[in-house]
Amino acid sequence: MLFDAVGTLLRPVPCVADVYAAAGRRHGIDLSAAEVGKRFALAFARQEQIDQRWLDGRTSEPRELQRWRRIVRRVFGRTPAQDRIFAELWDHFGQPGSWQLDPAVGAVWTRLASAGYVLGIASNFDSRLLGICRAMPELAACPYIFVSSQIGWKKPNSGFFRAIEDKLALDAGQIMLVGDDVDNDYLAARAAGWQAVLLDPAGEHPELDAIAGLGQLADRLVSRHIHVP
């Protein structure tokens, strides 16, 4: 059973908009967190479009570095400080202390592991995620951490899923992905032949196989004895 990372197991604290706005102010760029959030969303979407339409879902460590440089530049505009701002932000989001783990993760993973599930992480991230997870006691012993920049493919591309199947030496139907993104996690996993569960705290997708919280997942799979084939 694999879990998405950002938005599923952990989230940035403070939020991205606040961190970016503070970094800008340190370098003389005064933007509100609300304005930063709008610019970030547009910049992020643009890079996602490039990854899927122009690069066919392929990625790498250099590509991840490039895409985040471009996002920072789109948020703050061309400024003499853009390299320094980028360096600060890249370092910040690589620090374990910049992330907060869902408080249910420890107990949920213990229950699932005790029930015989092999657990891991499958994320559209870069190698920084490895250090972040290893510094968190609940995730430190995780046997499998798959990040797109090392696999060479990003979700939702099928190459991401096929590469993980090869590394695990498992058939598609033997793997379940739990994630919070409808397209990248739930629909992409189902299209690849995996099982999938959507983390949907707001209940926006009642038509999908969804849970409101990670604790509900453990209840479903352990208490009701529903297992991945």
Coordinates of N, CA and C in Angstrom, one line a residue:
M1 N 0.8 -1.2 0.0 CA 0.0 0.0 0.0 C 0.9 1.2 0.0
L2 N 0.7 2.1 -1.0 CA 1.5 3.3 -1.2 C 0.7 4.5 -0.9
F3 N 1.3 5.5 -0.3 CA 0.6 6.8 0.0 C 1.3 7.9 -0.7
D4 N 0.5 8.8 -1.3 CA 1.0 10.1 -1.7 C 1.6 10.8 -0.5
A5 N 2.5 11.8 -0.7 CA 3.1 12.5 0.4 C 2.4 13.8 0.7
V6 N 2.7 14.8 -0.1 CA 2.2 16.2 0.2 C 0.6 16.2 0.0
G7 N -0.1 16.6 1.0 CA -1.5 16.7 1.0 C -2.2 15.4 1.5
T8 N -1.4 14.3 1.6 CA -2.0 13.1 2.1 C -1.3 12.7 3.5
L9 N 0.0 12.6 3.5 CA 0.7 12.3 4.8 C 1.2 13.5 5.5
L10 N 1.6 14.5 4.7 CA 2.1 15.7 5.3 C 1.8 17.0 4.5
R11 N 1.9 18.1 5.2 CA 1.6 19.4 4.6 C 2.7 20.4 5.1
P12 N 2.9 21.5 4.3 CA 3.9 22.5 4.7 C 3.3 23.4 5.7
V13 N 4.1 23.7 6.8 CA 3.7 24.6 7.8 C 4.8 25.5 8.2
P14 N 4.7 26.9 8.0 CA 3.5 27.6 7.5 C 3.2 27.2 6.0
C15 N 2.1 27.6 5.5 CA 1.7 27.3 4.2 C 2.6 27.9 3.1
V16 N 2.5 27.4 1.9 CA 3.4 27.9 0.9 C 3.3 29.4 0.6
A17 N 2.1 29.9 0.6 CA 1.9 31.4 0.3 C 2.6 32.2 1.4
D18 N 2.5 31.8 2.6 CA 3.1 32.6 3.7 C 4.6 32.5 3.6
V19 N 5.1 31.4 3.3 CA 6.6 31.2 3.3 C 7.2 32.0 2.1
Y20 N 6.5 32.0 1.0 CA 7.0 32.7 -0.2 C 6.9 34.2 0.1
A21 N 5.8 34.7 0.7 CA 5.6 36.1 0.9 C 6.7 36.6 1.9
A22 N 7.0 35.8 2.9 CA 8.1 36.2 3.9 C 9.4 36.3 3.2
A23 N 9.7 35.3 2.3 CA 11.0 35.3 1.6 C 11.1 36.5 0.7
G24 N 10.0 36.9 0.0 CA 10.0 38.1 -0.8 C 10.3 39.3 0.0
R25 N 9.7 39.5 1.2 CA 9.9 40.7 2.0 C 11.3 40.8 2.4
R26 N 11.9 39.7 2.7 CA 13.3 39.7 3.1 C 14.2 40.3 2.0
H27 N 13.7 40.3 0.8 CA 14.5 40.8 -0.3 C 13.9 42.0 -1.0
G28 N 13.0 42.7 -0.2 CA 12.5 43.9 -0.7 C 11.3 43.8 -1.6
I29 N 10.6 42.6 -1.7 CA 9.5 42.5 -2.5 C 8.3 42.3 -1.6
D30 N 7.4 43.3 -1.6 CA 6.3 43.2 -0.7 C 5.0 42.8 -1.4
L31 N 4.7 41.5 -1.3 CA 3.5 40.9 -1.8 C 2.7 40.3 -0.7
S32 N 1.4 40.4 -0.7 CA 0.6 39.8 0.3 C 0.6 38.3 0.0
A33 N 0.3 37.5 1.1 CA 0.2 36.1 0.9 C -0.9 35.7 -0.1
A34 N -2.0 36.5 -0.1 CA -3.1 36.2 -1.0 C -2.6 36.4 -2.5
E35 N -1.9 37.4 -2.7 CA -1.4 37.7 -4.1 C -0.3 36.6 -4.5
V36 N 0.5 36.3 -3.5 CA 1.5 35.2 -3.7 C 0.8 33.9 -4.1
G37 N -0.3 33.6 -3.3 CA -1.0 32.4 -3.6 C -1.6 32.3 -5.0
K38 N -2.1 33.4 -5.5 CA -2.7 33.4 -6.8 C -1.6 33.2 -7.9
R39 N -0.5 33.9 -7.7 CA 0.7 33.8 -8.6 C 1.3 32.4 -8.6
F40 N 1.4 31.8 -7.4 CA 1.9 30.5 -7.3 C 1.1 29.5 -8.0
A41 N -0.3 29.6 -7.8 CA -1.2 28.6 -8.4 C -1.0 28.6 -9.9
L42 N -0.9 29.8 -10.5 CA -0.8 30.0 -12.0 C 0.6 29.4 -12.4
A43 N 1.6 29.8 -11.7 CA 3.0 29.3 -12.0 C 3.1 27.8 -11.9
F44 N 2.5 27.2 -10.9 CA 2.6 25.8 -10.7 C 1.8 25.1 -11.8
A45 N 0.6 25.6 -12.1 CA -0.2 25.0 -13.2 C 0.5 25.0 -14.5
R46 N 1.2 26.1 -14.8 CA 2.0 26.2 -16.0 C 3.1 25.2 -16.1
Q47 N 3.8 24.9 -15.0 CA 4.8 23.9 -15.0 C 4.3 22.5 -15.1
E48 N 3.1 22.3 -14.5 CA 2.5 21.0 -14.7 C 2.1 20.7 -16.1
Q49 N 1.6 21.8 -16.8 CA 1.3 21.7 -18.2 C 2.5 21.3 -19.0
I50 N 3.6 22.0 -18.7 CA 4.8 21.7 -19.5 C 5.2 20.2 -19.3
D51 N 5.2 19.8 -18.0 CA 5.6 18.4 -17.7 C 4.7 17.4 -18.5
Q52 N 3.4 17.6 -18.6 CA 2.6 16.6 -19.2 C 2.5 16.8 -20.7
R53 N 2.4 18.0 -21.2 CA 2.2 18.2 -22.6 C 3.5 18.2 -23.4
W54 N 4.5 18.8 -22.9 CA 5.7 18.9 -23.6 C 6.8 17.9 -23.3
L55 N 6.8 17.4 -22.0 CA 7.7 16.4 -21.6 C 7.1 15.0 -21.5
D56 N 5.8 14.9 -21.8 CA 5.2 13.6 -21.7 C 5.3 12.9 -20.4
G57 N 5.3 13.7 -19.3 CA 5.3 13.1 -18.0 C 6.7 12.8 -17.5
R58 N 7.7 13.0 -18.3 CA 9.1 12.7 -17.8 C 9.6 13.8 -16.9
T59 N 10.5 13.3 -16.0 CA 11.1 14.3 -15.1 C 12.4 13.8 -14.6
S60 N 13.1 14.6 -13.8 CA 14.4 14.2 -13.3 C 14.8 15.2 -12.2
E61 N 15.9 15.0 -11.5 CA 16.3 15.9 -10.5 C 16.6 17.3 -11.2
P62 N 17.3 17.4 -12.3 CA 17.6 18.7 -12.9 C 16.3 19.3 -13.3
R63 N 15.3 18.6 -13.9 CA 14.0 19.2 -14.3 C 13.3 19.7 -13.1
E64 N 13.3 19.0 -11.9 CA 12.6 19.5 -10.7 C 13.2 20.9 -10.3
L65 N 14.5 20.9 -10.3 CA 15.2 22.1 -9.9 C 14.8 23.3 -10.9
Q66 N 14.8 23.0 -12.2 CA 14.4 24.0 -13.2 C 13.0 24.4 -13.0
R67 N 12.0 23.5 -12.7 CA 10.6 23.9 -12.6 C 10.4 24.8 -11.4
W68 N 11.1 24.5 -10.3 CA 10.9 25.3 -9.1 C 11.5 26.7 -9.3
R69 N 12.7 26.8 -10.0 CA 13.2 28.1 -10.3 C 12.3 28.9 -11.1
R70 N 11.6 28.3 -12.1 CA 10.7 29.0 -12.9 C 9.4 29.4 -12.2
I71 N 9.0 28.6 -11.2 CA 7.8 29.0 -10.4 C 8.2 30.2 -9.6
V72 N 9.3 30.2 -8.9 CA 9.8 31.3 -8.1 C 9.9 32.6 -9.0
R73 N 10.4 32.5 -10.2 CA 10.5 33.6 -11.0 C 9.2 34.2 -11.4
R74 N 8.2 33.3 -11.7 CA 6.9 33.7 -12.1 C 6.2 34.4 -10.9
V75 N 6.4 33.9 -9.7 CA 5.8 34.5 -8.5 C 6.3 35.9 -8.3
F76 N 7.6 36.1 -8.3 CA 8.2 37.4 -7.9 C 8.7 38.3 -9.1
G77 N 8.6 37.7 -10.3 CA 9.1 38.5 -11.4 C 10.6 38.5 -11.5
R78 N 11.1 39.1 -12.6 CA 12.5 39.1 -12.7 C 13.1 40.2 -11.8
T79 N 14.0 39.7 -10.9 CA 14.5 40.6 -9.9 C 16.0 40.2 -9.6
P80 N 16.9 41.1 -9.3 CA 18.2 40.7 -9.0 C 18.3 39.7 -7.8
A81 N 17.3 39.6 -7.0 CA 17.3 38.7 -5.8 C 16.7 37.4 -6.1
Q82 N 16.3 37.1 -7.4 CA 15.6 35.9 -7.6 C 16.4 34.6 -7.3
D83 N 17.7 34.6 -7.5 CA 18.5 33.4 -7.2 C 18.6 33.2 -5.7
R84 N 18.7 34.3 -5.0 CA 18.8 34.2 -3.5 C 17.4 33.7 -2.9
I85 N 16.3 34.3 -3.5 CA 15.0 33.9 -3.0 C 14.8 32.4 -3.3
F86 N 15.2 32.0 -4.5 CA 15.0 30.6 -4.8 C 15.8 29.7 -3.9
A87 N 17.0 30.0 -3.6 CA 17.9 29.2 -2.8 C 17.3 29.1 -1.4
E88 N 16.8 30.2 -0.9 CA 16.1 30.1 0.5 C 14.9 29.2 0.5
L89 N 14.1 29.3 -0.6 CA 12.9 28.5 -0.6 C 13.2 27.0 -0.8
W90 N 14.1 26.7 -1.7 CA 14.5 25.4 -2.0 C 15.0 24.7 -0.7
D91 N 15.8 25.4 0.0 CA 16.3 24.9 1.3 C 15.2 24.7 2.3
H92 N 14.4 25.7 2.4 CA 13.3 25.7 3.4 C 12.4 24.5 3.2
F93 N 12.0 24.2 2.0 CA 11.1 23.1 1.8 C 11.8 21.7 1.8
G94 N 13.1 21.7 2.0 CA 13.8 20.5 2.1 C 14.1 20.2 3.6
Q95 N 13.7 21.1 4.5 CA 13.9 20.9 5.9 C 12.7 20.1 6.5
P96 N 12.9 19.1 7.3 CA 11.8 18.3 7.9 C 10.9 19.2 8.8
G97 N 11.5 20.2 9.4 CA 10.8 21.1 10.3 C 9.8 22.0 9.6
S98 N 9.9 22.0 8.2 CA 8.9 22.8 7.4 C 7.7 22.1 7.1
W99 N 7.6 20.8 7.6 CA 6.5 20.0 7.2 C 5.8 19.4 8.5
Q100 N 4.5 19.3 8.4 CA 3.7 18.7 9.5 C 3.1 17.4 9.1
L101 N 3.3 16.4 9.8 CA 2.8 15.0 9.5 C 1.3 15.0 10.0
D102 N 0.5 14.4 9.2 CA -0.9 14.1 9.7 C -0.8 13.4 11.0
P103 N -1.5 13.9 12.1 CA -1.4 13.2 13.4 C -1.8 11.8 13.4
A104 N -2.6 11.3 12.5 CA -3.1 10.0 12.5 C -2.1 9.0 11.9
V105 N -1.0 9.5 11.2 CA -0.2 8.6 10.4 C 0.5 7.5 11.3
G106 N 1.0 7.9 12.4 CA 1.7 6.9 13.2 C 0.8 5.7 13.6
A107 N -0.3 6.0 14.1 CA -1.2 4.9 14.6 C -1.8 4.1 13.4
V108 N -2.1 4.8 12.3 CA -2.6 4.1 11.1 C -1.6 3.2 10.5
W109 N -0.4 3.7 10.4 CA 0.7 2.8 9.8 C 1.0 1.6 10.7
T110 N 1.0 1.8 12.0 CA 1.2 0.7 12.9 C 0.1 -0.4 12.7
R111 N -1.1 0.1 12.6 CA -2.2 -0.9 12.5 C -2.1 -1.6 11.1
L112 N -1.8 -0.9 10.1 CA -1.8 -1.5 8.8 C -0.6 -2.5 8.7
A113 N 0.6 -2.1 9.2 CA 1.7 -3.0 9.2 C 1.5 -4.2 10.0
S114 N 0.8 -4.1 11.2 CA 0.5 -5.2 12.0 C -0.4 -6.2 11.3
A115 N -1.3 -5.6 10.4 CA -2.2 -6.5 9.6 C -1.6 -7.1 8.4
G116 N -0.3 -6.8 8.2 CA 0.4 -7.5 7.1 C 0.7 -6.7 5.9
Y117 N 0.2 -5.4 5.9 CA 0.4 -4.6 4.7 C 1.9 -4.1 4.6
V118 N 2.4 -4.1 3.4 CA 3.7 -3.5 3.2 C 3.5 -2.0 2.8
L119 N 4.1 -1.1 3.5 CA 3.7 0.3 3.3 C 4.8 1.1 2.6
G120 N 4.5 2.1 1.8 CA 5.4 2.9 1.2 C 4.9 4.3 0.7
I121 N 5.7 5.1 0.1 CA 5.3 6.4 -0.4 C 5.6 6.5 -1.8
A122 N 4.6 7.1 -2.6 CA 4.8 7.3 -4.0 C 4.4 8.8 -4.3
S123 N 5.4 9.6 -4.6 CA 5.1 11.1 -4.6 C 5.7 11.8 -5.8
N124 N 5.0 12.8 -6.3 CA 5.6 13.7 -7.3 C 6.5 14.7 -6.5
F125 N 7.7 14.3 -6.1 CA 8.6 15.1 -5.4 C 10.0 14.9 -5.9
D126 N 11.0 15.4 -5.2 CA 12.4 15.2 -5.6 C 13.1 14.5 -4.4
S127 N 14.4 14.4 -4.5 CA 15.1 13.7 -3.5 C 15.1 14.3 -2.1
R128 N 14.7 15.5 -2.0 CA 14.5 16.1 -0.7 C 13.6 15.4 0.2
L129 N 12.6 14.7 -0.4 CA 11.6 14.0 0.3 C 12.2 12.9 1.2
L130 N 13.3 12.3 0.7 CA 13.9 11.2 1.4 C 14.4 11.6 2.8
G131 N 15.1 12.8 2.8 CA 15.6 13.3 4.1 C 14.5 13.8 5.0
I132 N 13.4 14.3 4.4 CA 12.3 14.7 5.2 C 11.6 13.5 5.9
C133 N 11.4 12.5 5.2 CA 10.8 11.3 5.7 C 11.7 10.6 6.8
R134 N 13.0 10.5 6.5 CA 13.9 9.8 7.4 C 14.0 10.6 8.7
A135 N 13.7 11.9 8.7 CA 13.8 12.6 10.0 C 12.5 12.6 10.8
M136 N 11.5 11.9 10.3 CA 10.2 11.8 11.0 C 10.1 10.4 11.5
P137 N 10.0 10.2 12.9 CA 10.0 8.9 13.4 C 9.0 8.0 12.9
E138 N 7.8 8.5 12.5 CA 6.7 7.7 12.0 C 7.0 7.1 10.6
L139 N 7.9 7.8 9.9 CA 8.2 7.4 8.5 C 9.6 6.9 8.3
A140 N 10.4 7.0 9.3 CA 11.8 6.7 9.2 C 12.1 5.3 8.7
A141 N 11.3 4.4 9.1 CA 11.6 3.0 8.8 C 10.8 2.6 7.5
C142 N 10.2 3.5 6.8 CA 9.4 3.2 5.6 C 10.3 2.5 4.6
P143 N 10.0 1.3 4.2 CA 10.9 0.5 3.3 C 10.9 1.0 1.8
Y144 N 9.9 1.7 1.4 CA 9.8 2.2 0.0 C 9.4 3.6 -0.1
I145 N 10.3 4.4 -0.6 CA 9.9 5.8 -0.9 C 10.2 6.1 -2.4
F146 N 9.2 6.2 -3.2 CA 9.3 6.5 -4.6 C 9.1 7.9 -4.9
V147 N 10.0 8.6 -5.5 CA 9.8 10.0 -5.9 C 10.0 10.1 -7.4
S148 N 9.2 10.9 -8.0 CA 9.1 11.0 -9.4 C 10.5 11.4 -10.1
S149 N 11.2 12.3 -9.4 CA 12.5 12.7 -10.0 C 13.5 11.6 -10.1
Q150 N 13.4 10.6 -9.3 CA 14.3 9.5 -9.4 C 13.8 8.4 -10.3
I151 N 12.4 8.2 -10.3 CA 11.8 7.2 -11.2 C 11.9 7.6 -12.6
G152 N 11.8 9.0 -12.9 CA 11.9 9.5 -14.2 C 10.6 9.8 -14.8
W153 N 9.5 9.5 -14.1 CA 8.1 9.8 -14.6 C 7.3 10.4 -13.4
K154 N 6.3 11.2 -13.8 CA 5.5 11.9 -12.9 C 4.0 11.3 -13.0
K155 N 3.4 11.2 -11.8 CA 1.9 11.0 -11.9 C 1.3 12.2 -12.6
P156 N 0.3 12.0 -13.4 CA -0.5 10.8 -13.7 C 0.0 9.9 -14.8
N157 N 1.2 10.1 -15.3 CA 1.7 9.3 -16.4 C 1.8 7.8 -16.0
S158 N 1.4 6.9 -16.9 CA 1.5 5.5 -16.6 C 2.9 5.0 -16.4
G159 N 3.9 5.7 -16.9 CA 5.3 5.3 -16.7 C 5.6 5.3 -15.2
F160 N 5.0 6.2 -14.4 CA 5.3 6.3 -13.0 C 4.8 5.0 -12.3
F161 N 3.7 4.5 -12.7 CA 3.1 3.3 -12.1 C 3.8 2.1 -12.5
R162 N 4.1 2.0 -13.8 CA 4.8 0.8 -14.3 C 6.2 0.7 -13.7
A163 N 6.9 1.8 -13.5 CA 8.2 1.7 -12.9 C 8.2 1.2 -11.5
I164 N 7.2 1.6 -10.7 CA 7.0 1.1 -9.4 C 6.7 -0.3 -9.3
E165 N 5.8 -0.8 -10.2 CA 5.5 -2.2 -10.3 C 6.8 -3.0 -10.6
D166 N 7.6 -2.5 -11.4 CA 8.8 -3.2 -11.8 C 9.8 -3.3 -10.5
K167 N 9.9 -2.2 -9.8 CA 10.7 -2.2 -8.6 C 10.2 -3.0 -7.5
L168 N 8.9 -3.1 -7.4 CA 8.3 -4.0 -6.3 C 8.1 -5.4 -6.8
A169 N 8.2 -5.7 -8.1 CA 8.0 -7.0 -8.6 C 6.6 -7.5 -8.3
L170 N 5.6 -6.6 -8.5 CA 4.2 -6.9 -8.2 C 3.4 -6.6 -9.4
D171 N 2.3 -7.2 -9.5 CA 1.3 -6.9 -10.6 C 0.5 -5.7 -10.1
A172 N -0.1 -5.0 -11.1 CA -0.8 -3.7 -10.8 C -1.9 -3.9 -9.8
G173 N -2.6 -5.0 -9.9 CA -3.7 -5.2 -9.0 C -3.4 -5.5 -7.6
Q174 N -2.1 -5.7 -7.3 CA -1.6 -6.0 -5.9 C -1.2 -4.7 -5.2
I175 N -1.3 -3.6 -5.9 CA -0.9 -2.3 -5.3 C -2.1 -1.4 -5.1
M176 N -2.1 -0.7 -4.0 CA -3.1 0.3 -3.7 C -2.4 1.7 -3.5
L177 N -3.0 2.7 -4.1 CA -2.5 4.1 -3.8 C -3.5 4.9 -3.1
V178 N -3.1 5.5 -2.0 CA -4.0 6.4 -1.2 C -3.4 7.8 -1.4
G179 N -4.3 8.7 -1.9 CA -3.8 10.1 -2.2 C -5.0 11.1 -2.2
D180 N -4.6 12.4 -2.2 CA -5.7 13.4 -2.1 C -6.0 14.1 -3.4
D181 N -5.3 13.7 -4.5 CA -5.5 14.3 -5.8 C -6.3 13.4 -6.7
V182 N -7.5 13.9 -7.1 CA -8.4 13.1 -7.9 C -7.7 12.6 -9.2
D183 N -7.1 13.5 -9.9 CA -6.5 13.1 -11.2 C -5.1 12.4 -11.0
N184 N -4.2 13.0 -10.3 CA -2.9 12.4 -10.2 C -2.8 11.1 -9.4
D185 N -3.7 11.0 -8.4 CA -3.6 9.8 -7.5 C -4.7 8.8 -7.8
Y186 N -6.0 9.2 -7.6 CA -7.1 8.3 -7.7 C -7.3 7.8 -9.2
L187 N -7.6 8.7 -10.1 CA -7.9 8.3 -11.4 C -6.7 7.7 -12.2
A188 N -5.5 8.2 -11.9 CA -4.3 7.7 -12.6 C -4.0 6.3 -12.1
A189 N -4.2 6.1 -10.8 CA -3.9 4.7 -10.3 C -4.9 3.7 -10.8
R190 N -6.2 4.1 -10.8 CA -7.2 3.2 -11.4 C -6.9 2.9 -12.9
A191 N -6.5 3.9 -13.6 CA -6.2 3.7 -15.0 C -5.1 2.8 -15.2
A192 N -4.1 2.8 -14.3 CA -3.0 1.9 -14.3 C -3.3 0.5 -13.9
G193 N -4.5 0.3 -13.4 CA -4.9 -1.1 -12.9 C -4.7 -1.3 -11.4
W194 N -4.2 -0.2 -10.7 CA -4.0 -0.3 -9.3 C -5.4 -0.1 -8.6
Q195 N -5.4 -0.5 -7.3 CA -6.5 -0.1 -6.5 C -6.2 1.3 -6.0
A196 N -7.2 2.1 -5.6 CA -7.0 3.4 -5.2 C -8.1 3.9 -4.2
V197 N -7.7 4.7 -3.3 CA -8.6 5.3 -2.3 C -8.3 6.8 -2.3
L198 N -9.3 7.6 -2.4 CA -9.1 9.1 -2.4 C -9.3 9.6 -1.0
L199 N -8.3 10.4 -0.5 CA -8.5 11.1 0.7 C -9.2 12.4 0.5
D200 N -10.4 12.5 1.0 CA -11.4 13.6 0.6 C -12.0 14.1 1.9
P201 N -11.3 14.9 2.7 CA -11.9 15.3 4.0 C -13.1 16.2 3.8
A202 N -13.2 16.9 2.7 CA -14.4 17.8 2.5 C -15.6 17.1 1.9
G203 N -15.4 15.8 1.6 CA -16.5 15.1 1.0 C -17.0 15.6 -0.3
E204 N -16.1 16.1 -1.1 CA -16.4 16.7 -2.4 C -16.7 15.6 -3.5
H205 N -16.3 14.4 -3.3 CA -16.4 13.4 -4.3 C -17.0 12.1 -3.8
P206 N -18.3 12.2 -3.4 CA -19.0 11.0 -2.9 C -19.2 9.9 -3.9
E207 N -19.0 10.2 -5.2 CA -19.1 9.2 -6.2 C -17.9 8.3 -6.3
L208 N -16.8 8.6 -5.7 CA -15.5 7.9 -5.7 C -15.3 7.1 -4.4
D209 N -14.4 6.2 -4.5 CA -14.1 5.4 -3.3 C -13.2 6.3 -2.4
A210 N -13.8 7.0 -1.5 CA -13.1 8.0 -0.7 C -13.2 7.8 0.8
I211 N -12.3 8.4 1.5 CA -12.3 8.4 2.9 C -12.1 9.9 3.4
A212 N -12.7 10.1 4.6 CA -12.6 11.5 5.2 C -11.3 11.7 5.9
G213 N -10.6 10.6 6.3 CA -9.4 10.7 7.1 C -8.6 9.4 7.0
L214 N -7.3 9.4 7.3 CA -6.5 8.2 7.3 C -7.0 7.2 8.3
G215 N -7.5 7.6 9.4 CA -8.0 6.6 10.4 C -9.1 5.8 9.8
Q216 N -9.9 6.4 9.0 CA -11.0 5.6 8.3 C -10.5 4.5 7.4
L217 N -9.4 4.8 6.8 CA -8.7 3.8 5.9 C -8.3 2.6 6.8
A218 N -7.7 2.8 7.9 CA -7.3 1.7 8.7 C -8.5 0.9 9.2
D219 N -9.6 1.6 9.6 CA -10.8 0.9 10.0 C -11.3 0.0 8.9
R220 N -11.3 0.5 7.7 CA -11.9 -0.2 6.6 C -11.1 -1.5 6.3
L221 N -9.8 -1.3 6.2 CA -8.9 -2.4 5.8 C -8.6 -3.4 6.9
V222 N -8.6 -3.0 8.1 CA -8.2 -3.9 9.2 C -9.4 -4.5 9.9
S223 N -10.3 -3.6 10.3 CA -11.5 -4.1 11.1 C -12.4 -4.9 10.2
R224 N -12.6 -4.5 8.9 CA -13.5 -5.2 8.0 C -12.8 -6.2 7.2
H225 N -11.4 -6.4 7.4 CA -10.7 -7.4 6.8 C -10.7 -7.3 5.3
I226 N -10.7 -6.1 4.7 CA -10.6 -6.0 3.3 C -9.1 -5.8 2.9
H227 N -8.6 -6.7 2.1 CA -7.2 -6.7 1.8 C -6.9 -6.6 0.3
V228 N -5.7 -6.0 0.1 CA -5.2 -5.9 -1.3 C -4.9 -7.4 -1.8
P229 N -5.4 -7.8 -2.9 CA -5.2 -9.2 -3.4 C -3.7 -9.4 -3.5

